[in-house]
Amino acid sequence: MIGNPVNYDKKFKDCIPTLPIKLDPELKRYLNLISGKEVLDLGIGQGKNSIPLAELGFNVTGVDYSTKCLEICKNNCNKLNLIHSDIRTFNIEQGKYNLIHSRFVLHFFIRMIVMRL
Ligand SMILES: C[S@@+](CC[C@H](N)C(=O)[O-])C[C@H]1O[C@@H](n2cnc3c(N)ncnc32)[C@H](O)[C@@H]1O
């Protein structure tokens, strides 16, 4: 496996930053291209994009390694399907999702690859 998950539970131990829960304009622009309602968010964090998507009627599954982030999501929205898992080993069901997004997550792994070159 490449890289390590950032330990957000440790990061949020003493201070939980509140982030704006607002759909990214880039994602909003492409919503009409999504052919169905099933969405997967790899590294959901506090649900910045996924909470608005769930409120818009999408069936959102959010995966995260941080139990603290999942708890924050759960407290802010009861429409999310939340899974505690490392996305590097998470099994993505073939053909299930109409949109898979992962914002500000994959760069953690890319940084690790660069460091190993
Ligand atoms: C910078 S936050 C971004 C959160 C959200 N995608 C957003 O745009 O606000 C990165 C998130 O990825 C999660 N994460 C990092 N590596 C992970 C891994 N290997 N498996 C699951 N979650 C991971 C962290 O716990 C954290 O919630």
mmCIF file of C-alpha atoms and ligand atoms in Angstrom:
data_model
loop_
_atom_site.group_PDB
_atom_site.id
_atom_site.type_symbol
_atom_site.label_atom_id
_atom_site.label_comp_id
_atom_site.label_asym_id
_atom_site.label_seq_id
_atom_site.Cartn_x
_atom_site.Cartn_y
_atom_site.Cartn_z
ATOM 1 C CA MET A 1 0.000 0.000 0.000
ATOM 2 C CA ILE A 2 1.131 3.530 -0.691
ATOM 3 C CA GLY A 3 1.237 6.299 1.917
ATOM 4 C CA ASN A 4 -0.506 6.481 5.231
ATOM 5 C CA PRO A 5 -3.864 7.941 6.137
ATOM 6 C CA VAL A 6 -3.555 11.277 7.885
ATOM 7 C CA ASN A 7 -4.599 10.719 11.460
ATOM 8 C CA TYR A 8 -7.543 13.070 11.651
ATOM 9 C CA ASP A 9 -8.715 11.626 14.964
ATOM 10 C CA LYS A 10 -5.482 12.807 16.543
ATOM 11 C CA LYS A 11 -5.651 16.084 14.639
ATOM 12 C CA PHE A 12 -9.175 16.790 15.934
ATOM 13 C CA LYS A 13 -8.491 15.641 19.503
ATOM 14 C CA ASP A 14 -8.314 19.107 21.072
ATOM 15 C CA CYS A 15 -9.815 21.319 18.422
ATOM 16 C CA ILE A 16 -12.449 20.608 15.806
ATOM 17 C CA PRO A 17 -12.326 23.183 13.021
ATOM 18 C CA THR A 18 -15.739 23.875 11.575
ATOM 19 C CA LEU A 19 -15.610 23.943 7.818
ATOM 20 C CA PRO A 20 -18.268 25.481 5.566
ATOM 21 C CA ILE A 21 -20.625 22.783 4.315
ATOM 22 C CA LYS A 22 -21.105 24.040 0.797
ATOM 23 C CA LEU A 23 -21.022 22.370 -2.591
ATOM 24 C CA ASP A 24 -17.907 23.199 -4.620
ATOM 25 C CA PRO A 25 -18.857 25.283 -7.691
ATOM 26 C CA GLU A 26 -16.851 22.837 -9.870
ATOM 27 C CA LEU A 27 -18.936 19.904 -8.677
ATOM 28 C CA LYS A 28 -22.165 21.896 -8.911
ATOM 29 C CA ARG A 29 -21.396 22.637 -12.580
ATOM 30 C CA TYR A 30 -21.261 18.942 -13.449
ATOM 31 C CA LEU A 31 -24.249 17.698 -11.425
ATOM 32 C CA ASN A 32 -26.501 17.482 -14.477
ATOM 33 C CA LEU A 33 -24.042 15.052 -16.114
ATOM 34 C CA ILE A 34 -24.515 12.445 -13.368
ATOM 35 C CA SER A 35 -26.680 9.663 -14.720
ATOM 36 C CA GLY A 36 -28.118 8.431 -11.416
ATOM 37 C CA LYS A 37 -28.354 9.049 -7.687
ATOM 38 C CA GLU A 38 -25.592 6.852 -6.246
ATOM 39 C CA VAL A 39 -22.580 8.793 -4.995
ATOM 40 C CA LEU A 40 -19.396 7.611 -3.289
ATOM 41 C CA ASP A 41 -17.162 10.042 -1.400
ATOM 42 C CA LEU A 42 -13.717 8.614 -0.651
ATOM 43 C CA GLY A 43 -12.420 10.520 2.376
ATOM 44 C CA ILE A 44 -15.655 12.300 3.226
ATOM 45 C CA GLY A 45 -14.144 14.358 6.054
ATOM 46 C CA GLN A 46 -16.832 16.577 7.520
ATOM 47 C CA GLY A 47 -19.067 16.157 4.498
ATOM 48 C CA LYS A 48 -18.355 19.444 2.746
ATOM 49 C CA ASN A 49 -19.739 18.248 -0.571
ATOM 50 C CA SER A 50 -21.577 15.115 0.463
ATOM 51 C CA ILE A 51 -23.982 16.724 2.909
ATOM 52 C CA PRO A 52 -25.287 19.165 0.251
ATOM 53 C CA LEU A 53 -25.480 16.261 -2.250
ATOM 54 C CA ALA A 54 -27.520 14.193 0.231
ATOM 55 C CA GLU A 55 -29.789 17.185 0.834
ATOM 56 C CA LEU A 56 -30.294 17.409 -2.943
ATOM 57 C CA GLY A 57 -31.557 13.810 -2.982
ATOM 58 C CA PHE A 58 -28.438 11.813 -3.878
ATOM 59 C CA ASN A 59 -27.801 8.543 -2.006
ATOM 60 C CA VAL A 60 -24.367 9.281 -0.627
ATOM 61 C CA THR A 61 -21.954 6.752 0.821
ATOM 62 C CA GLY A 62 -19.034 8.366 2.620
ATOM 63 C CA VAL A 63 -15.883 6.481 3.546
ATOM 64 C CA ASP A 64 -13.321 7.778 6.005
ATOM 65 C CA TYR A 65 -10.604 6.464 8.267
ATOM 66 C CA SER A 66 -11.373 9.058 10.943
ATOM 67 C CA THR A 67 -14.092 8.127 13.421
ATOM 68 C CA LYS A 68 -14.195 11.776 14.521
ATOM 69 C CA CYS A 69 -14.983 12.958 10.977
ATOM 70 C CA LEU A 70 -17.655 10.288 10.605
ATOM 71 C CA GLU A 71 -19.206 11.395 13.903
ATOM 72 C CA ILE A 72 -19.280 15.018 12.728
ATOM 73 C CA CYS A 73 -20.966 13.934 9.475
ATOM 74 C CA LYS A 74 -23.511 11.855 11.367
ATOM 75 C CA ASN A 75 -24.363 14.753 13.673
ATOM 76 C CA ASN A 76 -24.837 17.122 10.743
ATOM 77 C CA CYS A 77 -26.811 14.897 8.394
ATOM 78 C CA ASN A 78 -28.796 11.713 8.959
ATOM 79 C CA LYS A 79 -29.084 10.911 5.251
ATOM 80 C CA LEU A 80 -25.518 9.678 4.740
ATOM 81 C CA ASN A 81 -24.413 6.075 4.605
ATOM 82 C CA LEU A 82 -21.119 6.234 6.517
ATOM 83 C CA ILE A 83 -18.392 3.613 6.404
ATOM 84 C CA HIS A 84 -15.287 3.477 8.564
ATOM 85 C CA SER A 85 -12.540 2.187 6.299
ATOM 86 C CA ASP A 86 -9.173 2.894 4.769
ATOM 87 C CA ILE A 87 -9.918 3.884 1.181
ATOM 88 C CA ARG A 88 -6.766 2.091 0.005
ATOM 89 C CA THR A 89 -8.403 -1.223 0.836
ATOM 90 C CA PHE A 90 -12.079 -0.275 0.458
ATOM 91 C CA ASN A 91 -13.833 -2.475 -2.059
ATOM 92 C CA ILE A 92 -15.711 -0.321 -4.577
ATOM 93 C CA GLU A 93 -18.696 -2.269 -5.821
ATOM 94 C CA GLN A 94 -18.486 -2.399 -9.619
ATOM 95 C CA GLY A 95 -21.244 -0.525 -11.419
ATOM 96 C CA LYS A 96 -22.924 0.706 -8.240
ATOM 97 C CA TYR A 97 -21.970 4.390 -8.284
ATOM 98 C CA ASN A 98 -22.856 7.137 -10.731
ATOM 99 C CA LEU A 99 -20.326 9.531 -9.214
ATOM 100 C CA ILE A 100 -17.194 8.826 -7.207
ATOM 101 C CA HIS A 101 -15.395 11.849 -5.819
ATOM 102 C CA SER A 102 -12.490 12.359 -3.491
ATOM 103 C CA ARG A 103 -11.562 15.920 -2.615
ATOM 104 C CA PHE A 104 -8.286 16.812 -0.929
ATOM 105 C CA VAL A 105 -7.423 13.198 -0.157
ATOM 106 C CA LEU A 106 -5.383 11.604 -2.942
ATOM 107 C CA HIS A 107 -2.582 14.171 -2.666
ATOM 108 C CA PHE A 108 -1.606 12.547 0.642
ATOM 109 C CA PHE A 109 -0.703 9.410 -1.294
ATOM 110 C CA ILE A 110 0.910 11.274 -4.193
ATOM 111 C CA ARG A 111 3.159 13.123 -1.735
ATOM 112 C CA MET A 112 4.249 9.796 -0.340
ATOM 113 C CA ILE A 113 5.078 8.460 -3.812
ATOM 114 C CA VAL A 114 7.189 11.539 -4.590
ATOM 115 C CA MET A 115 9.102 11.168 -1.320
ATOM 116 C CA ARG A 116 10.011 7.602 -2.222
ATOM 117 C CA LEU A 117 11.411 8.338 -5.700
HETATM 118 C C1 LIG B 1 -8.334 17.190 3.896
HETATM 119 S S1 LIG B 1 -9.642 16.098 4.449
HETATM 120 C C2 LIG B 1 -10.790 16.320 3.101
HETATM 121 C C3 LIG B 1 -12.181 15.956 3.510
HETATM 122 C C4 LIG B 1 -13.259 16.154 2.442
HETATM 123 N N1 LIG B 1 -13.034 15.317 1.291
HETATM 124 C C5 LIG B 1 -13.355 17.611 2.034
HETATM 125 O O1 LIG B 1 -13.164 17.915 0.860
HETATM 126 O O2 LIG B 1 -13.639 18.445 2.907
HETATM 127 C C6 LIG B 1 -8.984 14.472 4.161
HETATM 128 C C7 LIG B 1 -9.878 13.345 4.674
HETATM 129 O O3 LIG B 1 -9.411 12.120 4.130
HETATM 130 C C8 LIG B 1 -9.379 11.140 5.155
HETATM 131 N N2 LIG B 1 -8.382 10.143 4.785
HETATM 132 C C9 LIG B 1 -7.057 10.347 4.531
HETATM 133 N N3 LIG B 1 -6.473 9.200 4.186
HETATM 134 C C10 LIG B 1 -7.453 8.236 4.229
HETATM 135 C C11 LIG B 1 -7.490 6.839 3.968
HETATM 136 N N4 LIG B 1 -6.405 6.182 3.574
HETATM 137 N N5 LIG B 1 -8.652 6.177 4.108
HETATM 138 C C12 LIG B 1 -9.778 6.823 4.488
HETATM 139 N N6 LIG B 1 -9.816 8.162 4.740
HETATM 140 C C13 LIG B 1 -8.660 8.851 4.616
HETATM 141 C C14 LIG B 1 -9.062 11.908 6.421
HETATM 142 O O4 LIG B 1 -9.455 11.195 7.587
HETATM 143 C C15 LIG B 1 -9.846 13.204 6.180
HETATM 144 O O5 LIG B 1 -11.156 13.114 6.667
#
